[in-house]
PDB file of C-alpha atoms in Angstrom:
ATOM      1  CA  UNK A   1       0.000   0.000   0.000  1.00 98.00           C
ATOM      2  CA  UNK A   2       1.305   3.941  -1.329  1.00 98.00           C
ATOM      3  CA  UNK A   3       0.954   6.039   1.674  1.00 98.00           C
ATOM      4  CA  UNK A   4       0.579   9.799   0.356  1.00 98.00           C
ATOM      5  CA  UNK A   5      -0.417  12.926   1.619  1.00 98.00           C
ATOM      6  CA  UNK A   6      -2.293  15.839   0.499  1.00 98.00           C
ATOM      7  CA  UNK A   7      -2.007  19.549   1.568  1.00 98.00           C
ATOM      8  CA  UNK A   8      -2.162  22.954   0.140  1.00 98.00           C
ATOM      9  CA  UNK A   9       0.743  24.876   1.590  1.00 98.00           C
ATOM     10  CA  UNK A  10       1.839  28.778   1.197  1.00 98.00           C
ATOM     11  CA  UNK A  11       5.260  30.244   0.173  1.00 97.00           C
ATOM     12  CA  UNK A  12       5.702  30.188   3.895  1.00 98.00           C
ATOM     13  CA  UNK A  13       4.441  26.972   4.340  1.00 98.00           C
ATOM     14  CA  UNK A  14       1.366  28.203   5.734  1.00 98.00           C
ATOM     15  CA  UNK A  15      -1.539  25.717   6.105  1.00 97.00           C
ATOM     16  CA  UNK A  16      -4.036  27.263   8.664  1.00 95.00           C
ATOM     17  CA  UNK A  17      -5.124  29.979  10.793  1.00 95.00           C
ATOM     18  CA  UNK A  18      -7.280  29.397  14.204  1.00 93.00           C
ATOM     19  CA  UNK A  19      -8.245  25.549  12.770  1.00 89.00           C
ATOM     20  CA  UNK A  20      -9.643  27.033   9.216  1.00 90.00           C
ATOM     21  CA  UNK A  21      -8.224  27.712   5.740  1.00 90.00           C
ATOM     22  CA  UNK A  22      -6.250  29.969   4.298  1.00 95.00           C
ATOM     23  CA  UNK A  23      -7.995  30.548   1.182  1.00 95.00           C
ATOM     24  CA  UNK A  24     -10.559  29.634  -0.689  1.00 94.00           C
ATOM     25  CA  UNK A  25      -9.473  27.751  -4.131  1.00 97.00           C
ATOM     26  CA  UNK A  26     -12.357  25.812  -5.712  1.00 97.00           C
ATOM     27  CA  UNK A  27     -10.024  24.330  -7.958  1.00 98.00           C
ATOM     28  CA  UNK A  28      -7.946  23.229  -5.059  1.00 98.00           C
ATOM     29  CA  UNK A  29     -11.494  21.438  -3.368  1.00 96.00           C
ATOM     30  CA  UNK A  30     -12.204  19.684  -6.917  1.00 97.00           C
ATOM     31  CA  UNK A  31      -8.311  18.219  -7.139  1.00 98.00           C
ATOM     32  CA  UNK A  32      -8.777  17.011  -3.283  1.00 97.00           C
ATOM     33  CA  UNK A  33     -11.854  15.761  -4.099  1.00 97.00           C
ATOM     34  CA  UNK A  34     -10.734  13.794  -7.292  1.00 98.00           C
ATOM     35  CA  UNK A  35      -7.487  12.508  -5.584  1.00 98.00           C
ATOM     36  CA  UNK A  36      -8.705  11.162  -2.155  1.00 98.00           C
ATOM     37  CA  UNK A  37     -12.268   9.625  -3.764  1.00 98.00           C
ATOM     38  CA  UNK A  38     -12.431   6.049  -3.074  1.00 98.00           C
ATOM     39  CA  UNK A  39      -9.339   5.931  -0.917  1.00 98.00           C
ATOM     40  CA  UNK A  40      -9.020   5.795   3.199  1.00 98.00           C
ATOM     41  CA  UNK A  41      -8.093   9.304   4.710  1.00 98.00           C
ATOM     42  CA  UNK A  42      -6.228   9.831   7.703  1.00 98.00           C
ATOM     43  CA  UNK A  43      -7.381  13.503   9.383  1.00 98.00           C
ATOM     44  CA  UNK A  44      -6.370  14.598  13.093  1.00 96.00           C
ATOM     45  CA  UNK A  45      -9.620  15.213  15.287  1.00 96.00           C
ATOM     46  CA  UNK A  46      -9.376  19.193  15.021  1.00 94.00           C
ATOM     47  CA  UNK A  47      -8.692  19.051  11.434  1.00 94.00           C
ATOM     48  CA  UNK A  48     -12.016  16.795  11.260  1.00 96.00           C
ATOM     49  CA  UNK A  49     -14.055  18.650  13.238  1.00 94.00           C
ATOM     50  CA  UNK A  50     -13.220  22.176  11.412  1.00 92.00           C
ATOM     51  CA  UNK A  51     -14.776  20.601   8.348  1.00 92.00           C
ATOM     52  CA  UNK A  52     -18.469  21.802   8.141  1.00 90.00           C
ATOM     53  CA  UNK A  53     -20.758  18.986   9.723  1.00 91.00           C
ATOM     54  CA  UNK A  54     -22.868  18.892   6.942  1.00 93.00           C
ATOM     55  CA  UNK A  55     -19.930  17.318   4.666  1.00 93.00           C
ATOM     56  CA  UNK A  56     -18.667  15.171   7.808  1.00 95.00           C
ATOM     57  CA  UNK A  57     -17.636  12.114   7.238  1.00 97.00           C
ATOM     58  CA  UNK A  58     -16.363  13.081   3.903  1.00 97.00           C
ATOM     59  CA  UNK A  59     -17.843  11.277   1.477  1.00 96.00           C
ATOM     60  CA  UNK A  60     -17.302   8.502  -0.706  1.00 97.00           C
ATOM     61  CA  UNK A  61     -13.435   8.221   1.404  1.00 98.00           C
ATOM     62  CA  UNK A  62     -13.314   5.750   4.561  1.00 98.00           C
ATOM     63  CA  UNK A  63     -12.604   8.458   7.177  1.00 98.00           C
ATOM     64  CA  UNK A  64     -10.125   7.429   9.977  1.00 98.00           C
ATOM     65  CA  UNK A  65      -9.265   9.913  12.662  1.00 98.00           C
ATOM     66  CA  UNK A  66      -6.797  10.471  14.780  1.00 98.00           C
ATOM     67  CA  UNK A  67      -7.348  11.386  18.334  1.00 97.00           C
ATOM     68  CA  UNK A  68      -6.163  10.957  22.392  1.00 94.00           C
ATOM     69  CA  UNK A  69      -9.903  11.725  23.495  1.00 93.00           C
ATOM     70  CA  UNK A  70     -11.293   8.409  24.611  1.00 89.00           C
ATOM     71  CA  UNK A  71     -14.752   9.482  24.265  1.00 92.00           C
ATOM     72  CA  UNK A  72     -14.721  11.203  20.329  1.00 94.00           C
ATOM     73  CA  UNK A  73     -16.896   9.585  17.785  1.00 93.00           C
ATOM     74  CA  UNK A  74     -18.745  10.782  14.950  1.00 93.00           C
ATOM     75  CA  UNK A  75     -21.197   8.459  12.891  1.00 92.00           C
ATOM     76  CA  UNK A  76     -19.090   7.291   9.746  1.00 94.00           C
ATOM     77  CA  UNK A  77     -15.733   7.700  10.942  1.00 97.00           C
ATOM     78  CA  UNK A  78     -13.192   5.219  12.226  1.00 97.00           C
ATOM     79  CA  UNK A  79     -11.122   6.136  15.841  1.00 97.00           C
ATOM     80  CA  UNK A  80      -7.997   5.807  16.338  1.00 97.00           C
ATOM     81  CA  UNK A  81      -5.535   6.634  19.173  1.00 96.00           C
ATOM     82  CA  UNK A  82      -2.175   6.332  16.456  1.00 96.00           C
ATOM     83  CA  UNK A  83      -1.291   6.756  12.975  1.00 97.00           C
ATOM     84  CA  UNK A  84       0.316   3.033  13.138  1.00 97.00           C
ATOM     85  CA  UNK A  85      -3.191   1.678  14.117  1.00 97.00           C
ATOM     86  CA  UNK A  86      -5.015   3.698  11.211  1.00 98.00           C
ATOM     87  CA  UNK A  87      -1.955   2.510   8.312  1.00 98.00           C
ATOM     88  CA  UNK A  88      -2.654  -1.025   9.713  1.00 98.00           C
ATOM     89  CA  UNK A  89      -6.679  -0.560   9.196  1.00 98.00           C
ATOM     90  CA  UNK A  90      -6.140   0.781   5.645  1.00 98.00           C
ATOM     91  CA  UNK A  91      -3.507  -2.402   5.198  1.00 98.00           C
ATOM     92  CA  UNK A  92      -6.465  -4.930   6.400  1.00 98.00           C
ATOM     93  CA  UNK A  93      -8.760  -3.180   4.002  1.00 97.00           C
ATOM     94  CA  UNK A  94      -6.665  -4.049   0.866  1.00 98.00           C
ATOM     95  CA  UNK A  95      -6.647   0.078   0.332  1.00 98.00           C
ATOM     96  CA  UNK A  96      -3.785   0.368  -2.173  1.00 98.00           C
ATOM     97  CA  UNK A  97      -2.930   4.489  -1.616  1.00 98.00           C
ATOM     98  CA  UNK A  98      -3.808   6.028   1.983  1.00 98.00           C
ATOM     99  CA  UNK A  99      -4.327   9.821   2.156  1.00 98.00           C
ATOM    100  CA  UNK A 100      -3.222  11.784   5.370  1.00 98.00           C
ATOM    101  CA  UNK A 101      -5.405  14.879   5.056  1.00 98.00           C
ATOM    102  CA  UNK A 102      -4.012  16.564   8.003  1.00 95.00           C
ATOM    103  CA  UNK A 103      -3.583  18.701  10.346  1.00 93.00           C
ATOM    104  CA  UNK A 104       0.152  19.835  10.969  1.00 94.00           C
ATOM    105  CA  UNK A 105       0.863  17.398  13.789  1.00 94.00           C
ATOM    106  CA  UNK A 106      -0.126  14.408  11.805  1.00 96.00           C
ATOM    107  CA  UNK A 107       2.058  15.642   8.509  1.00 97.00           C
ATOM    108  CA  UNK A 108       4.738  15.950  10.824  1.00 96.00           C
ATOM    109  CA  UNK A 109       4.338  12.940  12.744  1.00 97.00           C
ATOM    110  CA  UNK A 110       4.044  10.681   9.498  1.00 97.00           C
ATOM    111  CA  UNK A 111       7.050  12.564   7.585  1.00 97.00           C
ATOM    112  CA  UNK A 112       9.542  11.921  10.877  1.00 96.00           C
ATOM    113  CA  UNK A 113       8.349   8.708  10.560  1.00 96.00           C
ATOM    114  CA  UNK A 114       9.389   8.189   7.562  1.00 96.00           C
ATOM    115  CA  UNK A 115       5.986   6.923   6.042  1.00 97.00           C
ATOM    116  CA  UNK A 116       4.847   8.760   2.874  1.00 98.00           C
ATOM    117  CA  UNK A 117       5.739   7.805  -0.264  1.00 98.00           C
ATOM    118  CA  UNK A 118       3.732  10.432  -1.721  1.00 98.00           C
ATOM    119  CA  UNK A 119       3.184  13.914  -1.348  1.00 98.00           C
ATOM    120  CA  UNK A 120      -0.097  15.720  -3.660  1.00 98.00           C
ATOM    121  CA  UNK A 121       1.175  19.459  -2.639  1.00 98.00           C
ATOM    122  CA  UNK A 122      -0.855  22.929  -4.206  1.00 98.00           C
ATOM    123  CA  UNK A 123       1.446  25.399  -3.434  1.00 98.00           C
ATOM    124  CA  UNK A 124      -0.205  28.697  -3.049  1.00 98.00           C
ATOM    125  CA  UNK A 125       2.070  31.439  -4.606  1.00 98.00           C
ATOM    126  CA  UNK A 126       1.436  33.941  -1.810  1.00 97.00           C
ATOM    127  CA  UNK A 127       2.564  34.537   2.221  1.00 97.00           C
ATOM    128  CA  UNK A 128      -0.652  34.118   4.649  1.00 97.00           C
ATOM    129  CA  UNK A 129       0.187  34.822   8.404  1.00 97.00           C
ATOM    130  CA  UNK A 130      -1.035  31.216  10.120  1.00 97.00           C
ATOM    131  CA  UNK A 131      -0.381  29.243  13.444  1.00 96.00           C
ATOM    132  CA  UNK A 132       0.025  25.990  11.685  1.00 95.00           C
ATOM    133  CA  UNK A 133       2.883  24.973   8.995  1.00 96.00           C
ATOM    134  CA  UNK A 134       4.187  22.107   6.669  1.00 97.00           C
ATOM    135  CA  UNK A 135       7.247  20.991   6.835  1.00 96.00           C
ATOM    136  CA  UNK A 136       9.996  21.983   4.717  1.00 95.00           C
ATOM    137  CA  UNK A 137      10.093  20.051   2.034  1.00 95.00           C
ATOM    138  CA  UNK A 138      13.606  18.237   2.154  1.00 94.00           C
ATOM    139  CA  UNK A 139      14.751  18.338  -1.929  1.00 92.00           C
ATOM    140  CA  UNK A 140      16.931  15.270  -1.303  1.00 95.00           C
ATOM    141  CA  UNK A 141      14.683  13.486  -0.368  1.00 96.00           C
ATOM    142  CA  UNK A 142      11.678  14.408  -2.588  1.00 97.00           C
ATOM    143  CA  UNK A 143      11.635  14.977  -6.529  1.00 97.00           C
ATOM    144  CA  UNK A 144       9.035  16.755  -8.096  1.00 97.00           C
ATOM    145  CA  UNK A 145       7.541  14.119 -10.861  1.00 97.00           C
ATOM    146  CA  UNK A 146       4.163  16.437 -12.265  1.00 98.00           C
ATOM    147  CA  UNK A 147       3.819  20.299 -12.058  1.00 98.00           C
ATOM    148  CA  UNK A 148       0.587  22.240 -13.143  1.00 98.00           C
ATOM    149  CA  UNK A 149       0.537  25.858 -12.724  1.00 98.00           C
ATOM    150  CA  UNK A 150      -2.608  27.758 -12.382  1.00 97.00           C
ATOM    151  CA  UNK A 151      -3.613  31.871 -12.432  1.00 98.00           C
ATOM    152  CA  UNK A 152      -4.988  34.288 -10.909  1.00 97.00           C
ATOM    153  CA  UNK A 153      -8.861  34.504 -12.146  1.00 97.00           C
ATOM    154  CA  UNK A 154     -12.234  35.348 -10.842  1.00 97.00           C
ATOM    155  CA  UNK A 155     -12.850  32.506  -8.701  1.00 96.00           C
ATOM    156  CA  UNK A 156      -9.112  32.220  -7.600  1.00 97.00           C
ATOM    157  CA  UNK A 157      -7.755  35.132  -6.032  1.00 97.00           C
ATOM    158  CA  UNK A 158      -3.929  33.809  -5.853  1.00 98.00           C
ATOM    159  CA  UNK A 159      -2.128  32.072  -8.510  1.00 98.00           C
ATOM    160  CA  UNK A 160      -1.130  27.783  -7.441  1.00 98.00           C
ATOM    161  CA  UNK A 161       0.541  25.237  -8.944  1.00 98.00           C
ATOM    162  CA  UNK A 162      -0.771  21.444  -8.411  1.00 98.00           C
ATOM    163  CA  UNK A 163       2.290  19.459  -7.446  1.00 98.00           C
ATOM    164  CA  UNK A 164       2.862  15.909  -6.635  1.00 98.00           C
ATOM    165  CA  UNK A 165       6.117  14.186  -5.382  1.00 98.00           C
ATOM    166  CA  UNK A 166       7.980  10.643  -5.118  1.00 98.00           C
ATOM    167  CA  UNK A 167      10.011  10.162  -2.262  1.00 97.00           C
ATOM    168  CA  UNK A 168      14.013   9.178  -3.968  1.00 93.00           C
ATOM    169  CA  UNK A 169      15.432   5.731  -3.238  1.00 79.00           C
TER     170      UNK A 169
END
């Protein structure tokens, strides 16, 4: 099983202010959508829960999140205490390319680790002040293997580039 992850970072590596976007990048929602479909998602609990109810658990993905509160559920969701535990679920499940979704503690976590073997990354041509940030991404480790660039137009109010990396042997 691929184990990627998918994020929308700044030119500061930005990824969210007071548990919320950024931005607002329809184009960005439609390639998240289009990528994760079908596939098991791994999401902290306060990245979950700052998705709008009405779209919780996200749909047509089996939703696994990560959380140290004994007594979280939501309807349609899977618990889990570790990222290990959730991998292994997706494993059992014959899934054959996990998502993590987020939030900065679990990108971190699974990149220390080790873990991804993909990264789906829209970089956002533009600083944003935030509280929470990706990584930097290490370019010896990571080579970029598909670039699209996108501009500036009436439903996008910053310029982004869809970009997806393999992790070197």
């Amino acid at each position: 099983m691929k184990i990627s992850l998918i994020v929308a970072i700044a030119k500061n590596n930005a990824i969210g202010l007071n548990n919320d976007l950024l931005w607002r990048l329809p184009n960005d929602m439609k390639y998240f959508k289009e990528i994760t479909s079908g596939h098991h998602i791994i999401t902290g609990r306060k990245n979950y829960i700052s998705i709008p109810q009405k779209f919780r658990p996200l749909p047509n993905r089996t939703n696994l999140v990560l959380t140290r509160q004994v007594d979280f559920s939501d309807e349609g969701s899977f618990i889990f205490n570790d990222l290990e535990s959730a991998i292994d679920f997706a494993k059992s499940n014959n899934e054959t390319e996990l998502f993590i979704i987020g939030g900065g503690q679990i990108y971190k976590e699974a990149l220390d680790k080790n873990l991804i073997d993909k990264m789906y990354i829209t970089h956002v041509h533009h600083l944003f002040e935030a509280d929470t940030f990706f990584p930097e991404i290490d370019q010896t480790v990571w080579k970029e293997i598909n670039s699209e660039s996108h501009q500036i137009d009436e439903k996008h109010p910053y310029s982004y580039s869809f970009v997806v990396y393999e992790k070197m042997n």
